[in-house]
Amino acid sequence: MTKSVYIASSERQVSKSSIALGLIDLFARQVRSIAVYRPLVLNTADDAVIDALLSIKGVRQARENAVGVTYADYAADSGRAIDTIVARYSALAESHDAVVVLGSDYEDIETAMELEHNAVIAANLNAPVLYVVKAQGRTAEQVARTAESAVEAFEAKHNTVIGIIVTHAAPDQIDALREAVRGVRDVAVSVLPEDPVLTAPSVGAQFDAVGATHWLGNQDFRTHESLHTIVAGMTLPNLLTRLKREATVIVPADRLDLLPGLLMAHRSPDYGPLAALILTGGFEVPESVSKLFADSEIDLPIAVTQGDTFPTAVALQGIRGTSTSSLRKIEASRALFQQHVDEAALLAAIDLPRTEIRTPTMFEHQIMQMARSAKQRIVLPEAADDRVLSAADVVLQRQVADIILLGDSARISRRASELGLNLAAASVVNPEDPELIEKFAAEYARLRAHKGMTIEKARETLTDLSYFATMMVHFGMADGMVSGAVNTTANTIRPSLEFIKTTPGVSVVSGSFLMAMSDRVLVYADCAVNPDPSPSQLADIAISSARTAESFDIEPRIAMLSYSTGDSGFGADVDKVREATQLVRERAPELKVEGPIQFDAAVDEVVAKKKMPGSEVAGRATVFIFPDLNTGNNTYKAVQRTSGAVAIGPVLQGLNKPVNDLSRGALVDDIVSTIVITAIQAQKH
């Protein structure tokens, strides 16, 4: 039976769309198909919230099926409008496992009447209600009274309110709000703190609001958020101490002497990035100033308005953005929901049963949530690569890991600005820091003294940033490392083998791929490191791969692959797999393992019943151990190409601390996934 939730409020700008996004992510980890629905909108052909939610992975539906009727339709004939709303909802419910219904935005109808309309619609859809109320400008008691009144209105129309979420709360108000709202009803209660990113307007919206015309800078950056508004009414030294990152700075057009300093501040790691500059007063920019900037590379958007400074500042302060209007806001919404909403209580209230199915979308949501649950510090030594910087930006937006970049902070800040990235939250470590070099060199020389390593050779070795970054992991300055976009696999792994070493009891480092199939996630190994492992090494690879599976909530059922199943075949290759299988059983008797077994018998239950009846693994394997690198590497690529599976990896396993390798052609999404995987591995160590 399709499950649904009606997200409702009794006022504007409570960030309902952020809550809707959180519910979509929550449902994506439970069911196969999700739809979104807006019963009441201003314009069925133009709704920014619906467009944003339809872009989320896991939501697959035609746009015309996502909206019901307009305010005008409802006002003209409410009965007919309700019939249309219910009919369109029913069509969605028939074809989807869950539907997230987003109540109206209080744009066109008197507030008390609109609350009643939402209550009527929710009752007709038979959808439980999740009520959202904002704390901004209210005491905890006032929030509770607002919620009490709204819940009574919904219950009067025979609705069931399953939860109350308070948004835009001041950090010091959260506990009092939670306590007060819990007294309203015995339902799931969550309190979300204020996040300035969610309500921040875009630079373009600011320019439009004050009638500003573009003068200089990258017009593509008009989509960036502006978190603050600052009036530049003082000399540069005093202004610098008052600057805030991602602020729009209002500059009187007769104070153009401030521009060079502000442009430098924008690119400075201490003050920038800024969001935009707006020149007020309608003064014409002198030709001398235009010439000064004509050949400069300026990415910061600068616009000119005819309005004076005070009315411009007032106008900008009144602009609020939609909480799902950009990728950054979407990721901030996700993180806020995951960190502050009691998902277990909400699921219990919705009574949404879990499923064993794990689609690639479900798995992506799950690993993001796992990484967010205990953020780890991941060092990226290849910060000179634009792909790595872009991936760092995505990871920071999604709040799934803390990022450490190796390099010069000014250069990184400048390049991030040129690429339109926000890396203000990243830590930057200079690999030329003499104190760190001496500390690391002394330790490296000590650890490799038996190999003739001297302090001088150690200093030279540490100029290789893979060694420098791995030493940071060794000292606990970072929890894991990701490299390989520029460096080779050997260059990435070698430092770890030299002084991080393998996990106790494991003799070999191996590489697995997490294969996200259409309905499940599997582990393939070794597909990246060992050309022809011995029986003992193959057993270690199997045990390491089982631990990798467990790290990602995959029940390990190990298939030791061969060209023969059971006792049907003979030969050195089969004997190797047979011996490795026996070693796994001896070393890890708690694991379910079968081998030798052919690939079809491992994955197909019909074949398994014929070739290996009664096996706990055959036909249901989740961990596939290939006998050699040639077989493993070719198989994972063939499966990826022919089945549409998403291959995540390689995931290096067997190391005492997490280090992961990238292919040189890695895309930004690949780097992001590898950072997330590394963060989860770090949690388990």
XYZ file of C-alpha atoms in Angstrom:
685
model
C 0.000 0.000 0.000
C 1.312 3.434 -0.917
C 2.362 5.592 2.001
C 2.097 9.357 1.962
C 2.788 12.370 4.152
C 1.160 15.799 3.853
C 3.601 18.551 4.855
C 1.549 21.501 6.083
C 2.032 24.843 7.776
C -0.107 27.802 8.767
C 2.199 30.540 7.493
C 4.752 31.428 4.836
C 8.477 30.789 4.665
C 8.783 27.877 7.086
C 11.081 25.862 4.758
C 8.499 23.192 3.922
C 10.426 22.344 0.762
C 13.484 21.491 2.898
C 11.356 19.123 4.946
C 9.963 17.623 1.731
C 13.497 17.000 0.513
C 14.402 15.314 3.799
C 11.358 13.051 3.522
C 12.238 12.158 -0.061
C 15.698 11.105 1.096
C 14.220 9.191 4.019
C 11.770 7.347 1.776
C 14.473 6.683 -0.813
C 16.209 4.459 1.720
C 13.015 2.477 2.269
C 11.104 2.069 -0.988
C 11.715 1.787 -4.705
C 9.658 4.672 -6.118
C 8.759 8.100 -4.753
C 6.557 10.868 -6.118
C 6.062 14.485 -5.074
C 2.773 16.332 -5.271
C 1.646 19.950 -4.845
C -2.181 20.050 -4.648
C -2.460 23.857 -4.656
C -0.162 26.216 -6.574
C -0.209 29.694 -8.037
C 0.610 28.474 -11.533
C 0.628 24.828 -12.623
C 3.158 25.563 -15.364
C 5.631 27.458 -13.196
C 6.509 26.266 -9.699
C 10.144 26.511 -8.606
C 9.672 24.205 -5.618
C 8.280 21.378 -7.735
C 11.062 21.834 -10.287
C 13.660 21.559 -7.520
C 12.107 18.448 -5.955
C 11.660 16.721 -9.304
C 15.392 17.103 -9.904
C 16.221 14.949 -6.871
C 17.551 11.460 -7.547
C 14.914 8.867 -6.803
C 11.993 11.040 -7.937
C 10.872 9.906 -11.366
C 7.616 11.340 -12.666
C 6.319 13.681 -15.318
C 6.076 17.277 -14.195
C 2.410 17.580 -15.151
C 1.619 14.814 -12.643
C 3.208 16.719 -9.770
C 0.638 19.534 -9.442
C -3.076 19.666 -8.750
C -4.957 22.937 -9.283
C -4.352 26.667 -9.000
C -5.603 28.983 -6.259
C -7.930 30.464 -8.870
C -9.356 27.037 -9.730
C -9.979 26.310 -6.058
C -11.639 29.674 -5.446
C -13.897 29.272 -8.494
C -15.184 25.778 -7.630
C -13.686 24.103 -4.563
C -15.662 20.883 -5.027
C -14.481 20.351 -8.557
C -10.949 21.341 -7.544
C -10.931 18.710 -4.775
C -12.036 16.054 -7.293
C -9.144 16.984 -9.582
C -6.656 17.020 -6.711
C -7.715 13.574 -5.499
C -7.787 12.057 -9.002
C -4.247 13.218 -9.777
C -2.989 12.083 -6.392
C -4.586 8.651 -6.826
C -2.851 8.194 -10.169
C 0.496 8.887 -8.469
C -0.300 6.581 -5.549
C -1.109 3.702 -7.898
C 2.303 3.876 -9.543
C 4.567 4.809 -6.600
C 5.413 3.314 -3.213
C 5.436 6.677 -1.409
C 4.144 10.172 -2.129
C 5.408 13.346 -0.458
C 2.610 15.942 -0.560
C 3.572 19.576 -0.078
C 0.884 21.909 1.230
C 0.289 25.409 -0.118
C 2.546 28.423 0.404
C 0.036 31.031 1.619
C 0.553 33.204 -1.410
C -2.987 34.081 -2.474
C -5.633 33.272 0.145
C -6.288 34.731 3.603
C -4.278 32.702 6.148
C -7.101 31.243 8.275
C -9.016 30.122 5.186
C -5.936 28.577 3.595
C -5.209 26.529 6.713
C -8.719 25.096 6.458
C -8.262 24.367 2.738
C -5.091 22.410 3.499
C -6.894 20.463 6.213
C -9.687 19.561 3.787
C -7.243 18.494 1.068
C -5.165 16.363 3.463
C -8.306 14.627 4.717
C -9.468 13.867 1.178
C -6.076 12.371 0.351
C -6.170 10.351 3.579
C -2.582 11.433 4.165
C -1.115 11.821 7.661
C -0.013 15.385 8.383
C 3.457 16.587 9.307
C 3.039 20.122 10.618
C 5.850 22.686 10.232
C 6.053 25.898 12.284
C 8.831 28.487 12.427
C 10.382 29.734 15.640
C 11.814 32.956 14.235
C 10.603 35.960 16.273
C 8.666 33.815 18.755
C 9.128 32.435 22.235
C 8.857 28.708 22.848
C 5.389 29.215 24.354
C 4.217 31.188 21.315
C 5.454 28.441 18.983
C 3.602 25.829 21.044
C 0.380 27.858 20.941
C 0.663 28.297 17.161
C 1.203 24.578 16.721
C -1.671 23.721 19.084
C -4.096 25.903 17.142
C -3.048 24.453 13.779
C -3.153 20.840 14.973
C -6.666 21.384 16.314
C -7.722 22.761 12.917
C -6.386 19.687 11.123
C -7.921 17.293 13.651
C -11.273 19.049 13.254
C -11.254 17.861 9.635
C -10.459 14.284 10.777
C -6.752 14.397 9.971
C -4.056 12.565 11.915
C -1.059 14.743 12.759
C 1.945 12.431 13.087
C 4.663 14.967 13.779
C 5.593 18.593 14.398
C 8.799 20.135 13.084
C 9.982 23.538 14.286
C 12.249 25.415 11.859
C 14.430 28.555 11.995
C 15.236 28.111 15.684
C 17.986 30.014 17.464
C 20.614 27.568 18.808
C 20.012 28.591 22.432
C 16.259 28.072 21.987
C 16.273 24.474 20.725
C 15.838 22.640 24.033
C 13.058 24.950 25.243
C 11.245 24.639 21.908
C 11.447 20.859 21.912
C 10.074 20.684 25.447
C 7.248 23.138 24.750
C 6.112 21.497 21.511
C 6.177 18.008 23.020
C 3.421 19.247 25.286
C 1.159 19.905 22.285
C 0.704 16.277 21.213
C 2.389 12.925 21.749
C 3.876 12.870 18.263
C 7.337 12.905 16.677
C 8.872 16.315 17.432
C 12.010 17.806 15.869
C 13.590 21.256 16.051
C 15.797 22.545 13.224
C 18.182 25.446 13.857
C 18.342 28.487 11.627
C 20.631 28.002 8.617
C 21.347 31.266 6.812
C 22.062 29.415 3.566
C 18.461 28.196 3.246
C 16.874 31.638 3.276
C 19.687 33.436 1.482
C 18.682 35.154 -1.771
C 20.724 34.734 -4.923
C 22.904 37.566 -6.120
C 20.724 37.795 -9.227
C 17.591 38.201 -7.104
C 19.286 41.019 -5.222
C 20.284 42.777 -8.425
C 16.739 42.485 -9.772
C 15.205 43.743 -6.512
C 17.108 47.033 -6.638
C 17.114 47.448 -10.419
C 20.883 46.978 -10.632
C 22.590 46.454 -13.991
C 25.659 44.280 -14.408
C 28.971 46.108 -14.807
C 31.826 43.676 -14.153
C 32.410 40.091 -13.053
C 31.164 36.650 -13.941
C 27.432 36.751 -14.708
C 27.182 33.017 -13.980
C 27.919 33.847 -10.334
C 24.546 35.626 -10.099
C 23.188 32.235 -9.018
C 25.402 32.212 -5.900
C 23.849 32.844 -2.494
C 24.366 36.074 -0.582
C 24.422 35.446 3.168
C 24.860 39.015 4.418
C 24.440 42.643 3.390
C 27.105 45.170 4.376
C 27.245 48.889 3.691
C 30.739 50.165 2.915
C 30.531 53.486 4.701
C 34.032 53.713 6.147
C 37.685 53.503 5.210
C 39.098 50.213 3.963
C 40.969 49.174 7.163
C 37.799 49.543 9.230
C 35.661 47.950 6.525
C 37.864 44.848 6.334
C 37.288 44.054 10.012
C 33.527 44.099 9.381
C 33.453 42.020 6.207
C 31.664 38.668 6.276
C 32.140 35.806 3.870
C 29.630 35.643 1.021
C 28.313 39.122 1.744
C 26.894 41.574 -0.757
C 28.684 44.848 -0.142
C 26.860 48.097 -0.937
C 29.369 50.708 -2.084
C 28.438 54.339 -2.775
C 29.489 54.972 -6.360
C 31.566 57.976 -5.295
C 33.721 55.668 -3.124
C 35.262 53.708 -5.962
C 38.593 53.912 -4.137
C 37.323 50.956 -2.082
C 37.002 48.641 -5.088
C 40.626 47.432 -5.387
C 40.706 46.558 -1.700
C 37.360 44.758 -1.844
C 38.414 42.767 -4.905
C 41.578 41.701 -3.087
C 39.529 40.814 -0.005
C 37.251 38.660 -2.171
C 40.201 36.495 -3.210
C 41.816 36.508 0.209
C 41.503 33.338 2.315
C 41.088 35.606 5.368
C 38.168 37.726 4.122
C 36.653 36.082 1.052
C 34.837 35.019 -0.876
C 32.327 37.858 -1.192
C 29.006 37.428 -2.973
C 28.733 40.690 -4.940
C 29.222 44.449 -4.966
C 26.430 46.941 -5.674
C 27.379 50.525 -6.525
C 24.664 52.965 -5.432
C 23.776 56.562 -6.176
C 23.614 56.452 -9.952
C 27.010 58.070 -10.407
C 28.637 57.253 -13.710
C 31.804 55.184 -13.405
C 34.695 57.398 -14.546
C 36.545 56.328 -17.651
C 39.799 56.201 -15.687
C 38.346 53.599 -13.325
C 36.885 51.580 -16.203
C 40.321 51.495 -17.819
C 41.872 50.349 -14.547
C 39.683 47.234 -14.468
C 39.381 46.655 -18.209
C 42.133 44.026 -18.413
C 41.674 42.580 -14.931
C 40.303 39.101 -14.338
C 37.338 39.913 -12.117
C 34.894 37.152 -11.243
C 33.060 38.940 -8.408
C 29.739 40.265 -9.807
C 29.569 44.067 -9.637
C 26.365 45.923 -10.502
C 25.253 49.552 -10.563
C 21.913 50.893 -9.329
C 20.366 54.327 -9.515
C 19.008 53.977 -5.982
C 20.607 55.539 -2.937
C 22.450 53.525 -0.308
C 19.819 53.410 2.458
C 16.808 52.300 0.368
C 19.047 49.777 -1.405
C 20.133 48.273 1.928
C 16.526 48.146 3.165
C 15.394 46.425 -0.043
C 18.147 43.805 0.160
C 17.387 43.008 3.791
C 13.816 42.142 2.850
C 14.666 39.496 0.235
C 14.442 35.824 1.201
C 15.287 32.879 -1.015
C 13.571 29.523 -1.463
C 15.179 26.776 0.617
C 15.635 24.356 -2.308
C 16.510 26.793 -5.088
C 20.128 25.686 -5.562
C 22.300 22.588 -5.204
C 23.985 24.117 -2.189
C 20.642 24.741 -0.474
C 19.485 21.243 -1.319
C 22.555 19.742 0.332
C 22.239 22.077 3.336
C 18.589 21.005 3.680
C 19.582 17.359 3.555
C 22.220 17.780 6.229
C 19.897 19.784 8.498
C 17.142 17.161 8.245
C 19.498 14.249 8.820
C 21.177 15.878 11.819
C 18.106 17.194 13.632
C 15.064 15.114 12.660
C 14.360 11.931 14.600
C 14.023 9.769 11.496
C 13.278 6.563 13.390
C 10.394 8.175 15.268
C 9.075 9.725 12.075
C 9.216 6.411 10.200
C 7.454 4.670 13.059
C 4.711 7.292 12.966
C 4.314 6.932 9.215
C 4.391 3.151 9.606
C 6.459 2.738 6.474
C 7.819 -0.823 6.281
C 11.437 -1.390 5.368
C 12.437 -3.265 2.253
C 15.488 -5.374 1.450
C 15.738 -3.721 -1.958
C 18.646 -1.292 -2.338
C 18.687 0.656 -5.561
C 21.690 2.822 -6.487
C 19.698 5.865 -5.339
C 18.892 4.241 -2.002
C 22.524 3.264 -1.531
C 23.747 6.775 -2.308
C 21.370 8.223 0.267
C 22.404 5.604 2.806
C 26.139 6.157 2.498
C 25.689 9.929 2.634
C 23.737 9.512 5.844
C 26.352 7.126 7.244
C 29.142 9.582 6.485
C 27.241 12.510 8.037
C 26.567 10.580 11.240
C 30.166 11.032 12.441
C 32.035 13.349 10.096
C 35.645 12.386 9.440
C 38.616 14.464 8.267
C 39.728 13.446 4.781
C 42.946 14.857 3.334
C 43.202 15.476 -0.409
C 46.812 15.903 -1.531
C 45.919 16.747 -5.159
C 44.401 20.169 -4.534
C 46.068 21.491 -7.689
C 43.501 19.523 -9.719
C 40.232 21.349 -10.468
C 38.242 18.106 -10.206
C 39.471 17.595 -6.663
C 38.534 21.153 -5.694
C 35.074 20.723 -7.230
C 34.578 17.448 -5.364
C 35.687 19.105 -2.124
C 33.066 21.804 -2.686
C 30.334 19.160 -3.130
C 31.417 17.218 -0.026
C 31.413 20.385 2.072
C 27.990 21.365 0.758
C 26.616 17.939 1.634
C 28.335 18.079 5.043
C 29.476 14.467 4.800
C 33.149 14.999 5.702
C 35.598 17.655 6.802
C 38.097 18.368 4.035
C 41.809 19.066 4.325
C 43.524 20.372 1.186
C 47.304 20.356 0.681
C 48.703 23.449 -0.971
C 49.063 27.200 -0.771
C 45.950 28.727 0.795
C 46.054 31.862 -1.355
C 46.374 29.896 -4.585
C 43.597 27.512 -3.606
C 41.340 30.402 -2.591
C 42.045 32.207 -5.854
C 41.371 29.130 -7.994
C 38.210 28.310 -6.035
C 36.978 31.827 -6.708
C 37.703 31.452 -10.423
C 35.753 28.175 -10.498
C 32.853 29.566 -8.482
C 33.485 27.155 -5.596
C 33.006 27.780 -1.893
C 35.862 26.154 0.018
C 35.771 28.470 3.034
C 34.991 25.502 5.324
C 37.982 23.468 4.115
C 41.225 23.376 6.068
C 44.345 24.118 4.045
C 47.721 22.704 5.111
C 50.904 23.961 3.516
C 53.091 20.930 2.645
C 56.113 23.227 2.785
C 55.546 24.038 6.465
C 59.042 23.496 7.955
C 57.738 22.314 11.327
C 55.567 19.628 9.751
C 58.315 18.568 7.363
C 60.770 18.088 10.235
C 58.196 16.235 12.332
C 57.195 13.947 9.484
C 60.767 13.403 8.275
C 61.931 12.361 11.726
C 59.099 9.857 12.037
C 59.577 8.506 8.527
C 63.319 8.080 9.077
C 62.609 6.244 12.341
C 60.049 3.911 10.791
C 62.250 3.136 7.762
C 65.644 3.078 9.477
C 65.919 -0.650 8.792
C 65.785 0.220 5.088
C 68.600 2.750 5.389
C 66.356 5.823 5.466
C 68.082 9.016 6.602
C 66.537 12.307 7.695
C 67.786 13.957 4.497
C 66.218 11.292 2.273
C 63.040 11.504 4.338
C 62.739 15.254 3.721
C 63.126 14.654 -0.003
C 60.542 11.841 0.019
C 58.004 14.098 1.739
C 57.996 16.455 -1.230
C 55.764 13.763 -2.729
C 52.380 14.892 -1.401
C 51.077 11.315 -1.193
C 53.731 10.653 1.453
C 52.985 13.946 3.221
C 49.227 13.252 3.306
C 49.684 9.656 4.447
C 51.919 10.880 7.256
C 49.059 13.178 8.336
C 46.845 10.100 8.579
C 49.577 8.277 10.485
C 49.774 11.087 13.068
C 45.981 11.366 13.397
C 45.853 14.800 11.781
C 43.483 13.286 9.216
C 41.246 10.221 9.410
C 41.746 9.115 5.813
C 43.247 10.061 2.452
C 42.000 10.029 -1.129
C 44.460 10.344 -4.019
C 45.008 9.105 -7.559
C 43.378 11.722 -9.789
C 46.928 12.713 -10.738
C 49.077 10.070 -9.028
C 49.270 6.393 -9.967
C 47.710 3.645 -7.864
C 51.177 2.490 -6.838
C 52.098 6.011 -5.744
C 48.918 6.233 -3.662
C 49.331 2.857 -1.930
C 53.117 2.715 -1.460
C 53.348 5.154 1.496
C 50.608 3.268 3.336
C 52.416 -0.031 2.918
C 55.635 1.527 4.185
C 54.407 2.908 7.509
C 50.640 2.508 8.014
C 50.801 -1.234 7.268
C 47.995 -3.750 6.912
C 45.278 -4.611 9.401
C 46.493 -7.155 11.998
C 45.897 -10.660 10.696
C 45.674 -9.561 7.043
C 48.657 -10.191 4.792
C 47.636 -8.285 1.679
C 46.020 -5.033 0.547
C 43.277 -5.550 -2.033
C 40.834 -3.503 -4.027
C 37.085 -4.071 -4.093
C 34.294 -2.334 -5.986
C 30.871 -1.649 -4.535
C 28.553 -2.629 -7.371
C 25.213 -0.839 -7.032
C 22.902 -2.967 -9.156
C 19.286 -2.133 -9.994
C 17.992 -3.654 -6.752
C 20.980 -4.497 -4.514
C 24.598 -3.678 -3.702
C 27.371 -6.255 -4.132
C 31.094 -6.364 -3.401
C 33.517 -7.481 -6.134
C 37.167 -8.191 -5.226
C 40.065 -8.162 -5.992
C 39.618 -5.977 -9.052
C 42.450 -3.510 -8.603
C 45.647 -4.649 -6.886
C 46.824 -8.302 -6.866
C 47.460 -9.979 -10.259
C 47.541 -13.596 -9.070
C 46.942 -14.019 -5.335
C 47.989 -17.200 -3.535
C 45.364 -19.302 -1.694
C 46.304 -17.614 1.579
C 46.092 -14.150 0.035
C 42.807 -15.018 -1.633
C 41.415 -16.027 1.763
C 42.553 -12.719 3.264
C 40.951 -10.846 0.365
C 37.673 -12.685 1.010
C 37.709 -11.850 4.733
C 38.635 -8.202 4.083
C 35.860 -7.961 1.494
C 33.345 -9.380 3.956
C 34.358 -6.689 6.462
C 33.947 -4.074 3.732
C 30.449 -5.399 3.040
C 29.549 -5.224 6.722
C 30.779 -1.616 6.849
C 28.099 -0.703 4.335
C 25.293 -2.776 5.892
C 25.604 -5.556 3.305
C 25.202 -9.026 4.770
C 28.330 -10.884 3.574
C 27.641 -14.110 1.699
C 30.954 -14.932 0.021
C 31.234 -16.652 -3.352
C 34.773 -17.863 -4.112
C 34.518 -17.826 -7.899
C 35.982 -20.370 -10.274
C 35.182 -22.059 -13.584
C 33.898 -25.015 -11.553
C 31.167 -25.430 -8.918
C 31.682 -27.696 -5.914
C 33.550 -30.894 -6.671
C 32.803 -30.962 -10.400
C 36.134 -29.628 -11.627
C 39.852 -30.198 -11.187
C 43.057 -28.346 -11.932
C 45.476 -25.938 -10.281
C 43.168 -22.923 -10.581
C 40.219 -24.737 -9.027
C 42.426 -26.221 -6.308
C 43.654 -22.722 -5.410
C 40.073 -21.518 -4.877
C 39.160 -24.698 -2.975
C 42.111 -24.231 -0.620
C 41.334 -20.513 -0.165
C 37.717 -21.364 0.719
C 38.851 -23.780 3.403
C 41.214 -21.152 4.835
C 38.342 -18.633 5.064
C 36.297 -21.167 7.015
C 39.205 -21.735 9.396
C 40.125 -18.071 9.870
C 36.590 -16.652 10.026
C 34.160 -19.482 10.833
C 31.333 -17.016 11.411
C 31.254 -16.044 7.714
C 29.023 -17.694 5.130
C 31.271 -18.795 2.262
C 30.954 -21.133 -0.711
C 33.585 -22.212 -3.166
C 34.626 -23.024 -5.688
C 31.463 -21.739 -7.366
C 30.679 -20.460 -10.847
C 29.357 -16.937 -11.331
C 25.913 -18.052 -12.564
C 25.452 -20.367 -9.593
C 26.403 -17.527 -7.263
C 23.855 -15.019 -8.637
C 20.979 -17.060 -10.083
C 18.736 -18.935 -7.623
C 17.415 -21.263 -10.345
C 20.939 -22.313 -11.362
C 21.960 -22.524 -7.687
C 19.197 -25.032 -6.913
C 20.551 -27.330 -9.604
C 24.282 -26.946 -9.016
C 24.456 -26.368 -5.245
C 21.101 -27.071 -3.545
C 20.756 -26.133 0.109
C 23.611 -23.577 0.042
C 23.260 -20.383 2.109
C 25.349 -18.529 -0.484
C 24.543 -19.951 -3.917
C 22.068 -17.786 -5.776
C 22.240 -15.149 -3.014
C 25.908 -14.158 -2.933
C 26.759 -10.573 -2.006
C 30.574 -10.765 -1.955
C 32.269 -12.078 -5.113
C 35.935 -13.059 -4.862
C 37.626 -13.471 -8.231
C 40.570 -15.863 -8.562
C 42.847 -13.305 -10.259
C 43.009 -9.633 -11.227
C 42.392 -10.294 -14.922
C 39.045 -11.974 -14.204
C 37.967 -9.477 -11.572
C 38.836 -6.326 -13.482
C 37.216 -7.465 -16.711
C 34.099 -8.793 -14.990
C 33.290 -5.645 -13.013
C 33.686 -3.522 -16.144
C 31.551 -5.876 -18.226
C 28.789 -5.951 -15.605
C 28.899 -2.165 -15.320
C 28.574 -1.707 -19.080
C 25.899 -4.336 -19.726
C 23.639 -3.988 -16.672
C 23.813 -0.289 -15.936
C 25.312 -0.987 -12.514
C 27.121 1.849 -10.766
C 30.634 0.807 -9.746
C 31.985 2.694 -6.732
C 35.656 2.230 -6.050
C 38.170 0.840 -5.949
C 37.854 0.570 -2.179
C 41.268 -0.343 -0.812
C 40.870 -2.846 2.010
C 43.247 -4.480 4.419
C 45.038 -1.254 5.449
C 45.229 -0.277 9.101
C 43.885 3.191 8.232
C 41.762 4.190 5.238
C 43.493 5.292 2.053
C 41.675 5.119 -1.278
C 42.739 5.393 -4.873
C 41.142 7.237 -7.810
C 41.502 6.530 -11.499
C 43.286 9.271 -13.389
C 40.155 9.890 -15.430
C 37.954 10.158 -12.330
C 34.948 12.436 -12.651
C 33.935 14.790 -9.858
C 31.108 12.431 -8.820
C 33.611 9.548 -8.594
C 35.865 11.593 -6.330
C 32.926 12.591 -4.131
C 31.848 8.942 -3.778
C 35.382 7.861 -2.898
C 35.666 10.577 -0.237
C 32.367 9.424 1.270
C 33.470 5.770 1.198
C 36.761 6.699 2.861
C 34.932 8.657 5.553
C 32.758 5.629 6.342
C 35.818 3.365 6.464
C 37.427 5.828 8.877
C 34.407 5.579 11.175
C 34.880 1.810 11.373
C 38.584 1.917 12.237
